[in-house]
Amino acid sequence: QLQLQESGPGLVKPSETLSLTCTVSGDSIRRDSYCWGWIRQPPGKGLEWIGSSYYSGSTYYNPSLKSRATISVDTSKNQFSLKLRSVTATDTALYYCARRTDYSSGWYVDNWGQGTLVTVSS
Amino acid sequence: QSALAQPASVSGSPGQSITISCSATSGDVGSFNLVSWYQQHPGKAPKVIIYEVSKRPSGVSNRFSGSKSGNTASLTISGLQAEDEADYHCCSYAGSSASGVFGGGTKLTVL
């Protein structure tokens, strides 16, 4: 059974870089029909796509975050990661890593991590 | 890319049916049949209940159904049960260069 687990600091200072890693277990990250992504949810608010990446390196970002976000995949470790630069308090959120099916398979998130809370504060 | 508009809250009594709408002002929902719906209980990760507008993943109750008309997608829950009380989020594919867009979420209260 596929499992996704986020890891990374729970507290980041303003203007610094938020870095999270998602470890995938139960399946290979080298699957052509799946894309690996990050979704966040500010406290008490709705979900927001940050972006996603195929293991081959093709990436897709939310235009509002594209200038600050980088998603990369490490096939040797079966992990993918998120870096979000120049964070502010508005980046405080529960961050989920997720697996999304591709366009031909319905384009939806079929697996989620449990989420990790990241607070931006000095 | 614009967010999708959902009502902040809906409510219904056990046994009743409710419908949650998900509207886009342009593109997004209207252009593609790639709308999905997620159920999220407090403190839990979301779970897909509808994809490709109206398809149900294996294991999801047939009390959940989806549809789309023009730029508005809808989720209907029939025979409401207490366990259906949760937040519901719609999501749409937003074009090959974009990552997708979510609605603001709807809190369902079962009275």
Short mmCIF file of C-alpha atoms in Angstrom, two decimals:
data_model
loop_
_atom_site.label_atom_id
_atom_site.label_comp_id
_atom_site.label_asym_id
_atom_site.label_seq_id
_atom_site.Cartn_x
_atom_site.Cartn_y
_atom_site.Cartn_z
CA GLN A 1 0.00 0.00 0.00
CA LEU A 2 1.37 3.40 -1.00
CA GLN A 3 2.35 5.71 1.85
CA LEU A 4 3.59 9.29 1.71
CA GLN A 5 5.35 10.92 4.65
CA GLU A 6 6.33 14.57 4.90
CA SER A 7 9.36 15.70 6.87
CA GLY A 8 11.04 19.01 7.55
CA PRO A 9 11.24 21.92 9.99
CA GLY A 10 8.00 23.01 11.61
CA LEU A 11 9.22 26.57 12.10
CA VAL A 12 10.82 28.81 9.49
CA LYS A 13 11.88 32.43 9.88
CA PRO A 14 10.49 35.13 7.58
CA SER A 15 12.55 35.67 4.40
CA GLU A 16 14.15 32.23 4.70
CA THR A 17 13.55 29.09 2.64
CA LEU A 18 11.00 26.44 3.58
CA SER A 19 12.27 22.96 2.73
CA LEU A 20 10.18 19.80 2.92
CA THR A 21 10.75 16.23 1.80
CA CYS A 22 8.20 13.54 1.03
CA THR A 23 9.28 9.92 1.36
CA VAL A 24 7.32 7.47 -0.79
CA SER A 25 6.98 3.86 0.35
CA GLY A 26 5.04 0.94 -1.04
CA ASP A 27 5.63 1.83 -4.70
CA SER A 28 8.28 3.28 -6.97
CA ILE A 29 8.33 6.99 -7.65
CA ARG A 30 9.37 6.11 -11.22
CA ARG A 31 5.84 5.66 -12.51
CA ASP A 32 5.00 7.32 -15.83
CA SER A 33 1.32 7.68 -15.04
CA TYR A 34 1.72 9.59 -11.79
CA CYS A 35 2.87 13.05 -10.79
CA TRP A 36 4.20 14.00 -7.35
CA GLY A 37 3.07 17.24 -5.81
CA TRP A 38 2.59 19.58 -2.90
CA ILE A 39 -0.66 21.08 -1.65
CA ARG A 40 -1.04 23.40 1.30
CA GLN A 41 -3.87 24.47 3.59
CA PRO A 42 -3.61 27.60 5.76
CA PRO A 43 -5.26 27.16 9.17
CA GLY A 44 -9.04 27.20 8.78
CA LYS A 45 -8.87 27.74 5.03
CA GLY A 46 -9.10 25.84 1.77
CA LEU A 47 -6.56 23.84 -0.20
CA GLU A 48 -4.04 25.37 -2.59
CA TRP A 49 -1.93 23.60 -5.20
CA ILE A 50 1.74 24.55 -4.98
CA GLY A 51 2.92 22.41 -7.86
CA SER A 52 3.79 18.94 -9.06
CA SER A 53 6.52 17.05 -10.90
CA TYR A 54 6.95 13.87 -12.86
CA TYR A 55 10.01 11.79 -11.96
CA SER A 56 11.38 12.70 -15.37
CA GLY A 57 11.60 16.33 -14.26
CA SER A 58 8.60 17.96 -15.94
CA THR A 59 7.16 20.36 -13.39
CA TYR A 60 3.98 22.41 -13.09
CA TYR A 61 3.54 25.29 -10.65
CA ASN A 62 0.75 27.48 -9.34
CA PRO A 63 1.43 30.76 -11.19
CA SER A 64 1.12 32.70 -7.93
CA LEU A 65 3.98 30.68 -6.37
CA LYS A 66 6.04 29.84 -9.42
CA SER A 67 8.72 32.45 -8.76
CA ARG A 68 9.41 31.10 -5.25
CA ALA A 69 8.78 27.35 -5.47
CA THR A 70 10.93 24.48 -6.68
CA ILE A 71 9.86 20.84 -6.69
CA SER A 72 12.40 18.12 -7.39
CA VAL A 73 12.35 14.32 -7.47
CA ASP A 74 15.14 12.05 -6.19
CA THR A 75 14.51 8.62 -7.69
CA SER A 76 17.48 7.06 -5.86
CA LYS A 77 15.82 7.79 -2.51
CA ASN A 78 12.20 7.47 -3.69
CA GLN A 79 11.61 10.99 -2.42
CA PHE A 80 10.51 14.33 -3.72
CA SER A 81 10.97 17.74 -2.19
CA LEU A 82 9.68 21.28 -2.02
CA LYS A 83 11.64 24.48 -1.56
CA LEU A 84 9.73 27.72 -1.07
CA ARG A 85 11.90 30.81 -0.92
CA SER A 86 11.42 34.15 0.81
CA VAL A 87 8.59 32.98 3.05
CA THR A 88 6.26 35.28 4.96
CA ALA A 89 3.58 34.69 7.57
CA THR A 90 1.08 34.02 4.78
CA ASP A 91 3.00 30.84 3.96
CA THR A 92 2.04 29.37 7.35
CA ALA A 93 0.03 26.28 6.50
CA LEU A 94 -0.39 22.53 6.71
CA TYR A 95 1.67 21.17 3.81
CA TYR A 96 0.61 17.91 2.17
CA CYS A 97 2.60 15.85 -0.25
CA ALA A 98 0.47 13.95 -2.71
CA ARG A 99 0.37 11.66 -5.71
CA ARG A 100 -1.71 12.80 -8.65
CA THR A 101 -2.82 10.70 -11.59
CA ASP A 102 -1.96 12.04 -15.01
CA TYR A 103 -4.27 13.65 -17.57
CA SER A 104 -5.19 10.38 -19.26
CA SER A 105 -6.14 8.78 -15.92
CA GLY A 106 -8.43 11.48 -14.64
CA TRP A 107 -6.08 14.07 -13.17
CA TYR A 108 -6.86 13.72 -9.48
CA VAL A 109 -5.04 13.16 -6.19
CA ASP A 110 -5.34 9.52 -5.22
CA ASN A 111 -2.93 9.51 -2.28
CA TRP A 112 -2.06 12.08 0.37
CA GLY A 113 0.50 12.33 3.12
CA GLN A 114 -0.75 13.09 6.62
CA GLY A 115 0.40 16.71 6.34
CA THR A 116 3.00 18.70 8.24
CA LEU A 117 2.39 22.09 9.83
CA VAL A 118 4.90 24.78 8.92
CA THR A 119 4.77 28.06 10.82
CA VAL A 120 6.59 31.14 9.56
CA SER A 121 7.60 33.28 12.51
CA SER A 122 10.65 34.97 13.93
CA GLN B 1 -5.54 31.15 -12.48
CA SER B 2 -8.73 31.91 -10.54
CA ALA B 3 -9.99 29.90 -7.59
CA LEU B 4 -13.23 28.01 -7.90
CA ALA B 5 -16.21 29.36 -5.96
CA GLN B 6 -17.97 27.10 -3.45
CA PRO B 7 -20.54 28.00 -0.79
CA ALA B 8 -18.88 28.33 2.61
CA SER B 9 -21.40 26.04 4.25
CA VAL B 10 -24.39 23.81 3.61
CA SER B 11 -26.51 21.76 5.95
CA GLY B 12 -29.08 19.01 5.83
CA SER B 13 -30.89 16.51 8.01
CA PRO B 14 -30.18 12.79 8.04
CA GLY B 15 -31.76 11.08 5.05
CA GLN B 16 -31.99 14.26 3.00
CA SER B 17 -29.99 15.16 -0.11
CA ILE B 18 -27.74 18.18 -0.50
CA THR B 19 -25.84 19.64 -3.43
CA ILE B 20 -22.60 21.62 -3.32
CA SER B 21 -21.73 23.79 -6.29
CA CYS B 22 -18.30 24.66 -7.68
CA SER B 23 -18.21 27.53 -10.14
CA ALA B 24 -15.51 29.08 -12.27
CA THR B 25 -15.68 32.52 -13.83
CA SER B 26 -13.65 31.42 -16.84
CA GLY B 27 -11.88 28.41 -18.29
CA ASP B 28 -11.03 25.83 -15.63
CA VAL B 29 -14.16 23.82 -14.89
CA GLY B 30 -15.98 24.68 -18.08
CA SER B 31 -13.15 23.73 -20.39
CA PHE B 32 -12.33 20.30 -19.03
CA ASN B 33 -14.05 17.22 -17.69
CA LEU B 34 -11.33 16.85 -15.05
CA VAL B 35 -13.11 17.96 -11.90
CA SER B 36 -12.55 16.05 -8.68
CA TRP B 37 -14.11 16.28 -5.23
CA TYR B 38 -12.46 15.58 -1.89
CA GLN B 39 -13.93 14.88 1.53
CA GLN B 40 -11.92 16.06 4.54
CA HIS B 41 -12.79 15.20 8.12
CA PRO B 42 -11.29 17.37 10.90
CA GLY B 43 -7.61 16.68 11.44
CA LYS B 44 -7.45 14.29 8.49
CA ALA B 45 -6.02 14.46 4.99
CA PRO B 46 -8.54 14.87 2.16
CA LYS B 47 -9.85 11.79 0.37
CA VAL B 48 -11.06 11.68 -3.23
CA ILE B 49 -14.74 10.83 -3.63
CA ILE B 50 -15.37 11.90 -7.24
CA TYR B 51 -13.05 12.30 -10.24
CA GLU B 52 -13.58 13.16 -13.91
CA VAL B 53 -16.75 15.03 -12.90
CA SER B 54 -18.83 11.96 -12.04
CA LYS B 55 -16.69 8.86 -11.51
CA ARG B 56 -16.43 7.25 -8.08
CA PRO B 57 -13.25 5.51 -6.91
CA SER B 58 -13.62 1.98 -5.69
CA GLY B 59 -14.99 1.89 -2.15
CA VAL B 60 -16.78 5.25 -2.25
CA SER B 61 -20.47 5.09 -1.48
CA ASN B 62 -22.89 5.51 -4.37
CA ARG B 63 -24.64 8.14 -2.24
CA PHE B 64 -22.02 10.51 -3.65
CA SER B 65 -22.53 11.70 -7.22
CA GLY B 66 -21.09 14.42 -9.41
CA SER B 67 -22.20 16.39 -12.43
CA LYS B 68 -21.27 19.45 -14.49
CA SER B 69 -23.19 22.03 -16.46
CA GLY B 70 -21.27 24.75 -18.25
CA ASN B 71 -18.81 26.33 -15.84
CA THR B 72 -20.40 24.80 -12.72
CA ALA B 73 -19.67 21.39 -11.26
CA SER B 74 -21.83 19.93 -8.51
CA LEU B 75 -21.51 17.28 -5.82
CA THR B 76 -24.70 15.67 -4.54
CA ILE B 77 -24.86 13.59 -1.40
CA SER B 78 -28.07 11.61 -1.01
CA GLY B 79 -29.35 9.88 2.12
CA LEU B 80 -27.27 12.12 4.38
CA GLN B 81 -25.58 10.37 7.28
CA ALA B 82 -23.86 11.80 10.35
CA GLU B 83 -20.51 10.53 9.05
CA ASP B 84 -20.87 12.78 5.97
CA GLU B 85 -20.27 15.84 8.15
CA ALA B 86 -16.96 17.13 6.79
CA ASP B 87 -15.39 19.73 4.52
CA TYR B 88 -15.74 19.19 0.77
CA HIS B 89 -13.30 20.61 -1.78
CA CYS B 90 -13.62 20.71 -5.55
CA CYS B 91 -10.58 20.78 -7.80
CA SER B 92 -10.12 21.29 -11.52
CA TYR B 93 -7.39 20.75 -14.05
CA ALA B 94 -6.40 24.20 -15.29
CA GLY B 95 -4.50 23.62 -18.50
CA SER B 96 -1.24 21.97 -19.45
CA SER B 97 0.95 24.72 -18.06
CA ALA B 98 -0.82 24.99 -14.71
CA SER B 99 -0.95 22.86 -11.62
CA GLY B 100 -4.66 22.82 -10.95
CA VAL B 101 -7.00 24.91 -8.88
CA PHE B 102 -9.13 24.21 -5.79
CA GLY B 103 -12.35 25.74 -4.58
CA GLY B 104 -12.45 27.41 -1.18
CA GLY B 105 -14.10 24.41 0.46
CA THR B 106 -17.61 23.84 1.84
CA LYS B 107 -18.41 22.79 5.38
CA LEU B 108 -21.28 20.31 5.49
CA THR B 109 -23.23 20.12 8.72
CA VAL B 110 -25.60 17.22 9.30
CA LEU B 111 -28.30 18.56 11.59
#
